[in-house]
Amino acid sequence: MSSDELQGYKKTLNSPYTGIKGWIDSRLPLIRMMEAEYLKFPVPKSLNYFWSFGGIAMFCLIGLILTGIFLGFHYKPSAEDAFDSVERIMRDVSFGWLIRYLHANLVSFFFIATFIHIFRALYFGSYKAPRELVYIFGLTMFMLMMATAFLGYTLPWGQMSYWGATVITNLFSAIPVVGDAILQLLLGDFTVGDSAVNRFYVLHWLLAFAIVGLVVFHVITLHMTGSNNPTGSEPQSWDETVSFHPYVTIKDLNAALFFFIIMAFILFYYPNILGHSDNYIKANPMITPAHIVPEWYFLPFYAILRAIPDKLGGVIAMFGSILALGLLPWLDTSKVRSCLFRPIWRYCVLLFAVNFLVLMYVGGKPADDIYVLISRIGTAYWFLFIFVLAPLVGFLETPRQPLTITNYLQSKKA
Amino acid sequence: MSNRKKPRRDFIKLSAMTLGGVGAASLLIPFISSMNPGKDTLALASTEIDLSPLEEGQSLTVIWRGKPVFIKHRTKSEIDTAKNTSLDELPDAEEDSARVQKDNWLVVLGVCTHLGCVPLGQKASDTKGDFGGWFCPCHGSHYDTSGRIRKGPAPTNLPVPPYVFLTDNRIKIG
Ligand code: HEM
Ligand code: FES
């Protein structure tokens, strides 16, 4: 490289700002990055409120971390102390009840936001090229969220904590030959006990922050392509976009506030409605509660686990159900993204959403014949949707010509 | 860059990669191994139990290595049904005689081999399942009077822990 070229290359790194802003920005280019990615960033004009749930999920994550830190000031991770320390948070710590109820209910609302967010991605085809990695990072976060929530739920050391942890960690014993050794390695003991709470607490923190790290990748990959929108058509000009700030910021904030008003209603009037009362009984390794159920957000996957009569098979189906969703960008053969223009696939996706709710319902019921049958049909549809319908419907259906963003907005006015 | 330097560059790459690779791999061992149960946990705490208070038909739950162990003083009819079950009916075929040291005492781990719940059947008021032994409420596994799996998702029989009879009425588990 000649010296001129070298100087020219360095010049492109110079800050566009002057003064203190310029001084900082030429040493730490954060200000210009934030301006490009969050203030001026062009976003399709046609976004609807489905697009607010990513931001809402992020608010939930921030809330969980803040409340988690304050819970951590009082929580004691041992089989001996955990339950009592949580009871102390509820009774003796100033506003401890509020912080704990916030943490527990934010988790539920985090999952609600995430489920809607995922549905949005499916319905409007956001998973398709060129946003495959955005989608994959999203699914990865979803799996980490489930792991974090599972670990967190063991911490209060109630009966549901204990037996949920026992049943879920025992899934590893389904692995042929080395299963039991792996289980002992994970628990540091022969059963869920003191050693497990201790390390689950550490991992609960660690994974929560790992999610934060993945949010960064999720957003970097998103900002390489920009947001999808209800039409699935890319913006053709600046006219079809608005700047992220103030248009999207104010809309998302507004949506988030309504969302959190609903959460506040649950939080203040029915703080335990999404939990299980047995978790207010201290863990007893000698007695399993008569009807153990996971937290509501795990129920669809629990239903899939129970649908398969074989232990290893059930575990594979459960984890496979989420992993398989990651193949959708490559299995969906249609050129058209949005379900607005896909007459058959649209109903497949809607049925997938209904099926998800049905699985959630049967997952919370006892393993009686009728519920097992429904969960088998639901599980079958889950995999049929991904491996058969996605490739097939893309070939068979004749999609409508997708509208441009401008035409879509006009047609909505008309 | 002259060609003469190439072997040295190759060498330094190869050396860094092997040393780094072997080093990282061997460092992994102590870290992973540290997650295993510690020596204190492993120290096989053995438990001694006096069986004399147990009447025929009664059961006792004791703790061994943090897990419940079921001790059942079996009745004549319970022994007979266990003995007369044909091996073809068993998902995890095992003779009753291979599971007990003395016919009237059954000692098994009270941990469902499906996903680790504690089956019901120890108390007189408990449901004992379709085969008169234990019933796991978590996902519906039925065990017989020999602790063998008969119906439901559990893959294997309730395991028999290592134990010895110290006298006719005392056993030591572990
Ligand atoms: C991804 C974000 C997170 C999720 C999904 C999550 C989930 C959960 C859940 C489900 C519980 C049990 C709530 C209950 O039944 O009471 C819990 C408890 C707890 N979490 Fe988190 N959490 C997250 C982030 C954090 C962070 C970042 C911290 C600390 C820095 C933290 C610290 C705690 C503590 C100390 C408890 C035990 C006290 C209690 O039971 O309320 N959490 N978490
Ligand atoms: S744990 Fe006993 S049936 Fe599943």
PDB file of C-alpha atoms in Angstrom, chain A residues 184 190, chain B residues 38-48 64-66 161-162 172-174:
ATOM      1  CA  GLN A 184     -24.004 -36.652  37.586  1.00  0.00           C
ATOM      2  CA  PHE A 190     -26.538 -38.142  42.516  1.00  0.00           C
TER       3      PHE A 190
ATOM      4  CA  GLY B  38     -16.835 -34.259  45.104  1.00  0.00           C
ATOM      5  CA  LYS B  39     -15.085 -36.803  47.346  1.00  0.00           C
ATOM      6  CA  ASP B  40     -17.378 -35.967  50.249  1.00  0.00           C
ATOM      7  CA  THR B  41     -20.435 -36.665  48.126  1.00  0.00           C
ATOM      8  CA  LEU B  42     -18.911 -39.827  46.715  1.00  0.00           C
ATOM      9  CA  ALA B  43     -17.942 -41.187  50.131  1.00  0.00           C
ATOM     10  CA  LEU B  44     -20.549 -43.908  50.042  1.00  0.00           C
ATOM     11  CA  ALA B  45     -22.488 -43.017  53.112  1.00  0.00           C
ATOM     12  CA  SER B  46     -24.008 -46.369  53.994  1.00  0.00           C
ATOM     13  CA  THR B  47     -27.247 -46.605  55.916  1.00  0.00           C
ATOM     14  CA  GLU B  48     -28.176 -49.264  58.478  1.00  0.00           C
ATOM     15  CA  TRP B  64     -29.509 -43.321  50.825  1.00  0.00           C
ATOM     16  CA  ARG B  65     -27.223 -40.957  48.877  1.00  0.00           C
ATOM     17  CA  GLY B  66     -29.982 -38.380  48.991  1.00  0.00           C
ATOM     18  CA  PRO B 161     -29.218 -50.845  45.528  1.00  0.00           C
ATOM     19  CA  PRO B 162     -26.265 -52.801  46.957  1.00  0.00           C
ATOM     20  CA  LYS B 172     -26.925 -52.184  55.541  1.00  0.00           C
ATOM     21  CA  ILE B 173     -27.462 -50.313  52.263  1.00  0.00           C
ATOM     22  CA  GLY B 174     -24.383 -49.140  50.359  1.00  0.00           C
TER      23      GLY B 174
END
